[in-house]
mmCIF file of N, CA and C in Angstrom:
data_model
loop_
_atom_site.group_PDB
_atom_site.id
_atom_site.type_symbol
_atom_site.label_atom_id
_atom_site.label_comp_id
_atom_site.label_asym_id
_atom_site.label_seq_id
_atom_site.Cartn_x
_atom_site.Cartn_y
_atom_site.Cartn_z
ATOM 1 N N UNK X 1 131.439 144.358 91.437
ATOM 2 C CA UNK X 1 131.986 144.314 92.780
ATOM 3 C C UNK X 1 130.866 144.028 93.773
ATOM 4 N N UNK X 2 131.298 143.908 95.112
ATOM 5 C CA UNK X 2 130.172 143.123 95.803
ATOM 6 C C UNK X 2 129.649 144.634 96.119
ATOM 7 N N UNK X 3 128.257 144.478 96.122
ATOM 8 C CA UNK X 3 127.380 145.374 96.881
ATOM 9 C C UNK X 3 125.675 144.665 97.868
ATOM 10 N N UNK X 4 125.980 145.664 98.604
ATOM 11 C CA UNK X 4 125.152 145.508 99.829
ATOM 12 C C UNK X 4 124.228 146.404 100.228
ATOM 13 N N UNK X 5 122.624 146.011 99.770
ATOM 14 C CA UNK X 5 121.898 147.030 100.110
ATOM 15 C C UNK X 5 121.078 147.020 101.632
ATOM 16 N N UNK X 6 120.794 147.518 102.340
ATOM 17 C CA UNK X 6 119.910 146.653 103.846
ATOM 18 C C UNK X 6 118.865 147.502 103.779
ATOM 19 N N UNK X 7 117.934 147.104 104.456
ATOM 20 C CA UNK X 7 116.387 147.885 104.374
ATOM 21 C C UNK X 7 115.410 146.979 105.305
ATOM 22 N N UNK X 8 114.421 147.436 105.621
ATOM 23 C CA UNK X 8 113.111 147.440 106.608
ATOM 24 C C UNK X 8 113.714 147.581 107.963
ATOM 25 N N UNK X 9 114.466 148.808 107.887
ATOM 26 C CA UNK X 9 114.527 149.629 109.371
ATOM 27 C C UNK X 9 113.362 150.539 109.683
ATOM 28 N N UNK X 10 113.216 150.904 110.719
ATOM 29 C CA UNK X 10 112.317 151.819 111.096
ATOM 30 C C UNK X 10 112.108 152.081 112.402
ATOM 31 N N UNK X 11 110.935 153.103 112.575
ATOM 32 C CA UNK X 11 110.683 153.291 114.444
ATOM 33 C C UNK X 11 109.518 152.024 114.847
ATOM 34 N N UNK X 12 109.788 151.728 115.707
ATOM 35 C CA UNK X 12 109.295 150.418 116.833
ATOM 36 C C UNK X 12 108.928 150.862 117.744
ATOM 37 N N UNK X 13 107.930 150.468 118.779
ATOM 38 C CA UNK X 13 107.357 150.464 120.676
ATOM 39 C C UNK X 13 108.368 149.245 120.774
ATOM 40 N N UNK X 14 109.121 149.375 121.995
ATOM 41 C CA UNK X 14 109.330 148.685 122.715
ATOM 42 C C UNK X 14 108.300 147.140 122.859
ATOM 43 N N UNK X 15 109.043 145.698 122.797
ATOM 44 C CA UNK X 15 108.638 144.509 122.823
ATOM 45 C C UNK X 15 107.916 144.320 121.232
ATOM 46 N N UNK X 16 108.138 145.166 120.178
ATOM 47 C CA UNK X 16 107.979 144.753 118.572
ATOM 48 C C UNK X 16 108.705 143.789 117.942
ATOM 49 N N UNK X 17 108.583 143.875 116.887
ATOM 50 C CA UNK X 17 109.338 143.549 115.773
ATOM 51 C C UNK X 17 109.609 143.962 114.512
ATOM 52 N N UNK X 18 111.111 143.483 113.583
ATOM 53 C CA UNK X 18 111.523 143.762 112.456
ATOM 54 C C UNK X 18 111.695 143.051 111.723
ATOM 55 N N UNK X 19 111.615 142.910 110.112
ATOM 56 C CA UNK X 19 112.367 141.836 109.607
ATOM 57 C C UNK X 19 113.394 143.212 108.730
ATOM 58 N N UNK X 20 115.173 142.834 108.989
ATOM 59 C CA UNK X 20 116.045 143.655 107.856
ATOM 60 C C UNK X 20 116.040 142.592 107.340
ATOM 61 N N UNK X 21 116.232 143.031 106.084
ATOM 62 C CA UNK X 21 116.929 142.689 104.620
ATOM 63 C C UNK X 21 118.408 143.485 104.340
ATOM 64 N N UNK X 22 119.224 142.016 103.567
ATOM 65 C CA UNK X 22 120.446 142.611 102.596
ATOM 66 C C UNK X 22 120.068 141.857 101.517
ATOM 67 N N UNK X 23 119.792 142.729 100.525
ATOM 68 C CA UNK X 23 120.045 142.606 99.209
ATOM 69 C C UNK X 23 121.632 142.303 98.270
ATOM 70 N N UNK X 24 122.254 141.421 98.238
ATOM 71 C CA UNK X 24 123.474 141.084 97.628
ATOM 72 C C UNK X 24 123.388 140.807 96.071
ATOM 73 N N UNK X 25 124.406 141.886 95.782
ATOM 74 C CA UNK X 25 124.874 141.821 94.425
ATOM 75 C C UNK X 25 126.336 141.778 93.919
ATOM 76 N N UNK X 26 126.768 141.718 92.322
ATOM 77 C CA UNK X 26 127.863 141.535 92.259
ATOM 78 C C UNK X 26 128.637 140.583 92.758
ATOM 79 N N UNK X 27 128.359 138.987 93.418
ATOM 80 C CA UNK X 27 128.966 138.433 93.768
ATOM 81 C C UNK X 27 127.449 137.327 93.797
ATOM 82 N N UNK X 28 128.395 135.711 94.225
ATOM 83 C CA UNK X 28 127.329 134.691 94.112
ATOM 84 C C UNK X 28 127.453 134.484 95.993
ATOM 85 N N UNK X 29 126.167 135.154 96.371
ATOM 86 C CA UNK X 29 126.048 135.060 97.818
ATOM 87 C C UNK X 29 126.520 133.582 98.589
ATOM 88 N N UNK X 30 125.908 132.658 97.806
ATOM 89 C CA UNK X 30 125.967 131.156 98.378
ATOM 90 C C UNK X 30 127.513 130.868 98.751
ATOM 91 N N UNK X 31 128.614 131.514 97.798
ATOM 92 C CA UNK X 31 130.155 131.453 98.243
ATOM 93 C C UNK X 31 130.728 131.830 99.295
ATOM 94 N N UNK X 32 129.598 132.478 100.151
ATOM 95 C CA UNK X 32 130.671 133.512 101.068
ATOM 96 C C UNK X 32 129.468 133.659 102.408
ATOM 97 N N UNK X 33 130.379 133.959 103.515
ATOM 98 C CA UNK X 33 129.603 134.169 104.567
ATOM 99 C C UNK X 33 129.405 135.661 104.860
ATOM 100 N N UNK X 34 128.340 135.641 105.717
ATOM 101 C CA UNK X 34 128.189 136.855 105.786
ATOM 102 C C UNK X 34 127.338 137.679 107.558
ATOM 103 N N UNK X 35 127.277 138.332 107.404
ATOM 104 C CA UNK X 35 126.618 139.006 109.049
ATOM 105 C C UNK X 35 126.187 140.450 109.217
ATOM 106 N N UNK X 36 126.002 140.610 110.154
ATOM 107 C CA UNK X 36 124.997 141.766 110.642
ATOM 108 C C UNK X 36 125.973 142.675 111.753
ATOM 109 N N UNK X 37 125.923 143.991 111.329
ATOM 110 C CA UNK X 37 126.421 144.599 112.309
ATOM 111 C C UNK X 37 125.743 146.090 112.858
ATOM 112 N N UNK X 38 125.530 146.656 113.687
ATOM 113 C CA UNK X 38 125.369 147.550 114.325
ATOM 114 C C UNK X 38 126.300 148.983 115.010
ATOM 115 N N UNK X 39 125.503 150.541 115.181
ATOM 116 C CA UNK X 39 126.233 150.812 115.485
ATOM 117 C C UNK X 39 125.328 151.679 115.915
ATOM 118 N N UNK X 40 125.478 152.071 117.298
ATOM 119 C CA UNK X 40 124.321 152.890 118.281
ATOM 120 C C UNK X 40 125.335 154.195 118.100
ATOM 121 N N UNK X 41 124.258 155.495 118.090
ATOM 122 C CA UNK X 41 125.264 156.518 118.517
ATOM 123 C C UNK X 41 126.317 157.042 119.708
ATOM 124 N N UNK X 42 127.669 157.496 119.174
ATOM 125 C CA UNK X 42 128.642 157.059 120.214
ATOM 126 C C UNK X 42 129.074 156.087 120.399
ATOM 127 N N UNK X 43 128.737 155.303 119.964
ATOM 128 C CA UNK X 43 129.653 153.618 119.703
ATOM 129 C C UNK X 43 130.241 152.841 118.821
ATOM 130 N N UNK X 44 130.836 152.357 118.866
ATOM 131 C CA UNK X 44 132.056 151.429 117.978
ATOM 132 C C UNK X 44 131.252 150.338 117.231
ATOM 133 N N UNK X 45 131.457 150.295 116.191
ATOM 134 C CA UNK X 45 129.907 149.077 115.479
ATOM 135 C C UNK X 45 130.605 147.919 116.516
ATOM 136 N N UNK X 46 129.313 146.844 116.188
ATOM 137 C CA UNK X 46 129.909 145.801 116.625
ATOM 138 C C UNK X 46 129.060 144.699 116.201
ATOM 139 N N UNK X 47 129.205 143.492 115.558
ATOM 140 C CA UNK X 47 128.918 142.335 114.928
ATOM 141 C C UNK X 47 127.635 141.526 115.963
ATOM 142 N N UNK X 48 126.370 141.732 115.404
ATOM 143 C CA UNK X 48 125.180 141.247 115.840
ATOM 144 C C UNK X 48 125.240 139.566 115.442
ATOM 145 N N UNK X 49 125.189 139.433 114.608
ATOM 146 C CA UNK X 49 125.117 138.178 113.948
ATOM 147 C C UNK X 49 126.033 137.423 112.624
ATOM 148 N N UNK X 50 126.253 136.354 112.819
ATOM 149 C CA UNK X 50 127.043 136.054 111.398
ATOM 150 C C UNK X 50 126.250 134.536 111.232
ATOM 151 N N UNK X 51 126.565 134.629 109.944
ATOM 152 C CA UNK X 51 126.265 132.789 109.306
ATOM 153 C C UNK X 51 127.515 132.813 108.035
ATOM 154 N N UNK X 52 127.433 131.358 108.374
ATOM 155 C CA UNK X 52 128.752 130.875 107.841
ATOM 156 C C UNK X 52 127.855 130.678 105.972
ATOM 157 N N UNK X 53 128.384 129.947 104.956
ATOM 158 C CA UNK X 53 128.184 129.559 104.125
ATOM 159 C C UNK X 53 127.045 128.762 103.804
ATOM 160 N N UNK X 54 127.366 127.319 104.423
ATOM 161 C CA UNK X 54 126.335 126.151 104.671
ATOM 162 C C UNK X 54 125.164 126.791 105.531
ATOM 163 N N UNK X 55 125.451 127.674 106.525
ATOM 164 C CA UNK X 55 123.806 127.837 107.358
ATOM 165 C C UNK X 55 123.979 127.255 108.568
ATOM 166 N N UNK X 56 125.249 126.709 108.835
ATOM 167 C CA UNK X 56 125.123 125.677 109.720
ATOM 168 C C UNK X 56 125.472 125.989 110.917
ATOM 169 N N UNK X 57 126.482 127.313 110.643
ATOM 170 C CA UNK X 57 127.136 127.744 112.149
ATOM 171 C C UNK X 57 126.704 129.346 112.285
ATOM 172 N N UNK X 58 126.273 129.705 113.146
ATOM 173 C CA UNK X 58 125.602 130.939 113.026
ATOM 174 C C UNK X 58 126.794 131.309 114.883
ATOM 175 N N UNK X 59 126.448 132.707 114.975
ATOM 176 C CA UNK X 59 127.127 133.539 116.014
ATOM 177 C C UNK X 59 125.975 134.950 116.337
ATOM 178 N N UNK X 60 125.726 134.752 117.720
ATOM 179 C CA UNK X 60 124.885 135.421 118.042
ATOM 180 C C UNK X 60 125.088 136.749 119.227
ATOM 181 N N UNK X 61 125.475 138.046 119.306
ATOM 182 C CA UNK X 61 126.031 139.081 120.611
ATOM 183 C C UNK X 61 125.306 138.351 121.662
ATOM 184 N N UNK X 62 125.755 138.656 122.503
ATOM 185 C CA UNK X 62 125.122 137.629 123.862
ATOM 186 C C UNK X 62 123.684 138.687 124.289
ATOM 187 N N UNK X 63 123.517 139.898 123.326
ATOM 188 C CA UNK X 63 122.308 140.695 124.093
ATOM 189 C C UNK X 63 121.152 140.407 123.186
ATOM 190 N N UNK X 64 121.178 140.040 121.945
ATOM 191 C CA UNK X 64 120.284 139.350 121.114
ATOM 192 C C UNK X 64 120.112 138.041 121.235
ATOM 193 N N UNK X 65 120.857 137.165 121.708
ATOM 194 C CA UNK X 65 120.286 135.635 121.773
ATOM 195 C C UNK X 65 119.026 135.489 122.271
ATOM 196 N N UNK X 66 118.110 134.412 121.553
ATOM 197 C CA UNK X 66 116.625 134.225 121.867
ATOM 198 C C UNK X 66 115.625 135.190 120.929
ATOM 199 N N UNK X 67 116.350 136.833 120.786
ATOM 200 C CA UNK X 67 115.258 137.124 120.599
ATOM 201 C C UNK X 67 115.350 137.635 119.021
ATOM 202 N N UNK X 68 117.068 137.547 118.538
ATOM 203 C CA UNK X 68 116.840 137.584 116.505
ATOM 204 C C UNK X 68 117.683 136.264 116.269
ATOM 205 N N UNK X 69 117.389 136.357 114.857
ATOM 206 C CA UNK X 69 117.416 134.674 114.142
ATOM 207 C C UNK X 69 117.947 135.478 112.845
ATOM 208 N N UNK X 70 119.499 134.932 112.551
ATOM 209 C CA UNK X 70 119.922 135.301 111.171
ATOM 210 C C UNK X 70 119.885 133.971 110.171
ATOM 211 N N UNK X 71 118.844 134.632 108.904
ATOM 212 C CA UNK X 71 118.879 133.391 107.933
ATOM 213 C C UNK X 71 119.028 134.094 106.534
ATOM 214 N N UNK X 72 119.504 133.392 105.514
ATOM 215 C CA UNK X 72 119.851 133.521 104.059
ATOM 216 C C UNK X 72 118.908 132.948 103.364
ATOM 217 N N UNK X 73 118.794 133.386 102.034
ATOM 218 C CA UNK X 73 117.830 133.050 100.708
ATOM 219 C C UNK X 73 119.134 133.385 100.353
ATOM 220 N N UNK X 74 119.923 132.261 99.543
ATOM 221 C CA UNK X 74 120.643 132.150 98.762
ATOM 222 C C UNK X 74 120.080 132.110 96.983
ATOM 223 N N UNK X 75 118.973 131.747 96.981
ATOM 224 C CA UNK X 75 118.398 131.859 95.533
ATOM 225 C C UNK X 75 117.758 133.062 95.575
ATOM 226 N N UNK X 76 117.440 134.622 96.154
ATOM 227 C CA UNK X 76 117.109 135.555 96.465
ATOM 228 C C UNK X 76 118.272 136.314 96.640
ATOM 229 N N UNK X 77 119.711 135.494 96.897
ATOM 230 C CA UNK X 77 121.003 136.658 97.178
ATOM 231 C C UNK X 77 120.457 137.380 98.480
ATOM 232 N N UNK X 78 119.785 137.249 99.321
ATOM 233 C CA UNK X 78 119.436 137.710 100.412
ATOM 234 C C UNK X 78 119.260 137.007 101.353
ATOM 235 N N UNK X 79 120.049 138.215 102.292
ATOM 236 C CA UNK X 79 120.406 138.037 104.310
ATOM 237 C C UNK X 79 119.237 138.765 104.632
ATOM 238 N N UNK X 80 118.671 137.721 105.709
ATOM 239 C CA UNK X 80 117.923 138.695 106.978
ATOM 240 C C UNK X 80 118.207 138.504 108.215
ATOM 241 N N UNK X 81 117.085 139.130 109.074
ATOM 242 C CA UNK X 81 117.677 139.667 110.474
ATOM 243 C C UNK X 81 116.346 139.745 110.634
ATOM 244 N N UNK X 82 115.764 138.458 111.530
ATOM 245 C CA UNK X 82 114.592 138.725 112.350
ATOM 246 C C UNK X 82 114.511 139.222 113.654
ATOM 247 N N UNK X 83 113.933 140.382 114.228
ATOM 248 C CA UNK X 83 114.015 140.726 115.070
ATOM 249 C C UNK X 83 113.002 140.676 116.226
ATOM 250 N N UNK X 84 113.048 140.244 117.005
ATOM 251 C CA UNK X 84 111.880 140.046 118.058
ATOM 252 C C UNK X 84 112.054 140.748 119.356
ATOM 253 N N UNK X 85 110.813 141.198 119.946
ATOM 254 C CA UNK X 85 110.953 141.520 121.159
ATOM 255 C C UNK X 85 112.186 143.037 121.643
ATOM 256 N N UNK X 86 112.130 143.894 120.692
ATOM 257 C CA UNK X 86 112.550 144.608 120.576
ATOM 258 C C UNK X 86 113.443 145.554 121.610
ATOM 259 N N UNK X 87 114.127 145.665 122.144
ATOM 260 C CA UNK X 87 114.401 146.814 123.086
ATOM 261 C C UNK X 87 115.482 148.284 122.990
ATOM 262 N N UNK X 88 115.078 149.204 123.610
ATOM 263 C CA UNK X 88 115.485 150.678 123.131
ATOM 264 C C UNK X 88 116.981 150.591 122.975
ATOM 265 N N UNK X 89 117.608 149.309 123.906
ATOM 266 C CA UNK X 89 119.193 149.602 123.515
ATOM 267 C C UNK X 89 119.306 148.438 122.115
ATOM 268 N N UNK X 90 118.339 148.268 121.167
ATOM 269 C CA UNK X 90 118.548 147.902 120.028
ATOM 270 C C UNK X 90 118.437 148.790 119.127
ATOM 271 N N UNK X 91 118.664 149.987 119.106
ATOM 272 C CA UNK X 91 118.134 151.163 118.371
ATOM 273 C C UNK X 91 119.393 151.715 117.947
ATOM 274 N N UNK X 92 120.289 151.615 116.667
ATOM 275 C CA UNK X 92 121.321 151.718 115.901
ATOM 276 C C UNK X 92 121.088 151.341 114.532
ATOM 277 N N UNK X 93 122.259 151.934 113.609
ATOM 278 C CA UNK X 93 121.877 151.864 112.594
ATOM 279 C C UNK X 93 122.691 150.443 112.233
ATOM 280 N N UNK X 94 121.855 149.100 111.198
ATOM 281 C CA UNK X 94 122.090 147.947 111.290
ATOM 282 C C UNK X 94 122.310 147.923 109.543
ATOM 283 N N UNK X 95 124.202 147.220 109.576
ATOM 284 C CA UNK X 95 124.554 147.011 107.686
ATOM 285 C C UNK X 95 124.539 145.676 107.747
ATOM 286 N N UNK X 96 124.825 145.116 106.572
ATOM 287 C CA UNK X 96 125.195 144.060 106.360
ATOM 288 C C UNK X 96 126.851 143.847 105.962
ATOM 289 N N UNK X 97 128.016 143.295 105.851
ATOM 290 C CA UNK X 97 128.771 142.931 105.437
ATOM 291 C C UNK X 97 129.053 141.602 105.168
ATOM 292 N N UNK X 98 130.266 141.731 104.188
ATOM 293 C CA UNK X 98 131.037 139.725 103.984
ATOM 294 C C UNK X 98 132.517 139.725 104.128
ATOM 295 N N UNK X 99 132.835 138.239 104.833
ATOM 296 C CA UNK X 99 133.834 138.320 105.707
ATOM 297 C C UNK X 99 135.225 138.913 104.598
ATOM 298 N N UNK X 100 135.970 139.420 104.883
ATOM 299 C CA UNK X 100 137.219 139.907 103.717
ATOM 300 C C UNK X 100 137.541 139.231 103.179
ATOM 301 N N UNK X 101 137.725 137.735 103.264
ATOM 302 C CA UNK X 101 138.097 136.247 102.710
ATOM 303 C C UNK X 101 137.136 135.461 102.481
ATOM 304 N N UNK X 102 136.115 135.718 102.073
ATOM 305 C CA UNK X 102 134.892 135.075 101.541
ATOM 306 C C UNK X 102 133.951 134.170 102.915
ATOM 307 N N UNK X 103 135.426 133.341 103.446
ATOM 308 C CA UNK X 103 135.139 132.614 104.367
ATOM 309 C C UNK X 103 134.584 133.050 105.565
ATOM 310 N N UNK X 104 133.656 132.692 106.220
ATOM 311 C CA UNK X 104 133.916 133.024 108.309
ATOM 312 C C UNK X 104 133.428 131.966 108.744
ATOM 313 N N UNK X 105 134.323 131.802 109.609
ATOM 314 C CA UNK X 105 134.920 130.426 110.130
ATOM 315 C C UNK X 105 134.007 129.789 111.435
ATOM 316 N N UNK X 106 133.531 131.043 111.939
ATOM 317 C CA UNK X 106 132.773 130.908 113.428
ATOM 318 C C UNK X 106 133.319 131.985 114.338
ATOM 319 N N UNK X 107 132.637 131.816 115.503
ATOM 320 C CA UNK X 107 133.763 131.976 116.480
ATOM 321 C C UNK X 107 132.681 133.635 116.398
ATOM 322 N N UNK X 108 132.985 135.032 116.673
ATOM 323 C CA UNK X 108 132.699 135.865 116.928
ATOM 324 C C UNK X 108 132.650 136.371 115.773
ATOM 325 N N UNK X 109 131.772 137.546 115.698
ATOM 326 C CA UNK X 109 131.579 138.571 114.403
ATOM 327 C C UNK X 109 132.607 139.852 114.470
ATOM 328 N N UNK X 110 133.476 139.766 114.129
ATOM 329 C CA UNK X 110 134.798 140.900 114.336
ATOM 330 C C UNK X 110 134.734 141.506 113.107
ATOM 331 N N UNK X 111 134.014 142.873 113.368
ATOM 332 C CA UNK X 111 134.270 143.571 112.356
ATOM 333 C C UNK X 111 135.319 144.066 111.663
ATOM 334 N N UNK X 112 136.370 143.775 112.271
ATOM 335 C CA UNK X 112 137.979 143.956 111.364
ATOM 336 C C UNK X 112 138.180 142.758 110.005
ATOM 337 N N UNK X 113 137.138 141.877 110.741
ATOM 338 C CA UNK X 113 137.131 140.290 109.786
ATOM 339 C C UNK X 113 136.591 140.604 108.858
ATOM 340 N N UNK X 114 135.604 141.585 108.622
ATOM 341 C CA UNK X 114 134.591 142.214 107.508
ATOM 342 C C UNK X 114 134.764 143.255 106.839
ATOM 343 N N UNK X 115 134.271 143.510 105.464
ATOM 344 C CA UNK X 115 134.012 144.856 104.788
ATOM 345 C C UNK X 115 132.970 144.936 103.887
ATOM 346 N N UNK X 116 133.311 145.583 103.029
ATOM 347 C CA UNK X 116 131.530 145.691 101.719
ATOM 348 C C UNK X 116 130.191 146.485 102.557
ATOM 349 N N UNK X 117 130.467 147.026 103.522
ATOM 350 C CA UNK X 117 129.480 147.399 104.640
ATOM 351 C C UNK X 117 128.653 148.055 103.470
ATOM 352 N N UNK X 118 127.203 148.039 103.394
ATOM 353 C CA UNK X 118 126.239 148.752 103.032
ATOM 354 C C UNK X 118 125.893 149.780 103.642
ATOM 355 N N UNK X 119 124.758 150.507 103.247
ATOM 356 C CA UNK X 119 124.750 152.142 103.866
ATOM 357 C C UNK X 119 124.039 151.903 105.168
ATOM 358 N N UNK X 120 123.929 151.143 105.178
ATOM 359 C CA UNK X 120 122.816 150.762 106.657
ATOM 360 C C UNK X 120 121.550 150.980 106.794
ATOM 361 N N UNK X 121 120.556 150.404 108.165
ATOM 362 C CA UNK X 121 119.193 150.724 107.784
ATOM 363 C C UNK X 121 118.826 151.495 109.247
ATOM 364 N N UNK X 122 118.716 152.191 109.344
ATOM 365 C CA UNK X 122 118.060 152.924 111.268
ATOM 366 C C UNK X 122 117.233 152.269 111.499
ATOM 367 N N UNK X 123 117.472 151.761 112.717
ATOM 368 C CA UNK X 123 116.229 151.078 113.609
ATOM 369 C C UNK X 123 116.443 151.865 114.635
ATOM 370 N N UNK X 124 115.448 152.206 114.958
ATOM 371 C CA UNK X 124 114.938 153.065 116.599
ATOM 372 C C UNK X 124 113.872 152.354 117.393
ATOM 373 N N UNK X 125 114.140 151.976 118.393
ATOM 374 C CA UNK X 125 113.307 151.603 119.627
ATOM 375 C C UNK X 125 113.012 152.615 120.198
ATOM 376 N N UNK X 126 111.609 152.900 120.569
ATOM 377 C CA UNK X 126 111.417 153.798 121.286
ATOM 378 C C UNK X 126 109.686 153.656 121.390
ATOM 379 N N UNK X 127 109.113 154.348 122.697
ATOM 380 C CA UNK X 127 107.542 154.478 122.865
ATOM 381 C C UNK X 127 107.079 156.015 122.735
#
């Protein structure tokens, strides 16, 4: 069955950086799209990033644009999540999921569109 591991969370200063990892198993990653989601305490997750299959159409929250870049190693079965320029309201715990229908089409990262969520990785911003 599909599984999803995420990792290189941690504590950050303000204006850092991260690279997460998802580790994908049980399934041939290259078939299926996949994305990044978040969930700060007290809040409703909500879909950071997605990439489609090909690589070609990516979806970005309008508070990360510029400063993370979602890319795949499909011969690695692994998603990342570069993170740049860090700030304290980026500080939630960040899974990976794949869309419920293998497919995602574009358009927004709707976590109702997703499942397979991994255990997640804590990232904390903070000085």
């Amino acid at each position: 069955q599909v599984q999803l591991v995420e990792s290189g969370g941690g504590l950050v200063q303000p204006g850092g950086s991260l690279r997460l990892s998802c580790a994908a198993s049980g399934f041939t990653l290259e078939d299926w799209g996949i994305g990044w989601f978040r969930q700060a305490p007290g809040k409703e997750r909500e879909g950071v990033s997605c990439i489609s299959i090909s690589g070609d159409n990516t979806y970005y929250l309008d508070s990360v644009k510029g400063r993370f870049t979602i890319s795949r190693d499909n011969a690695k079965s692994t998603l990342y999540l570069q993170m740049n320029n860090l700030k304290p309201e980026d500080t939630a715990v960040y899974y990976c999921a794949v869309p419920l229908f293998r497919v995602w089409y574009g358009g927004i990262c709707r976590e109702a569109d997703f499942g397979s969520f991994g255990q997640g990785t804590q990232v904390t911003v903070s000085s």
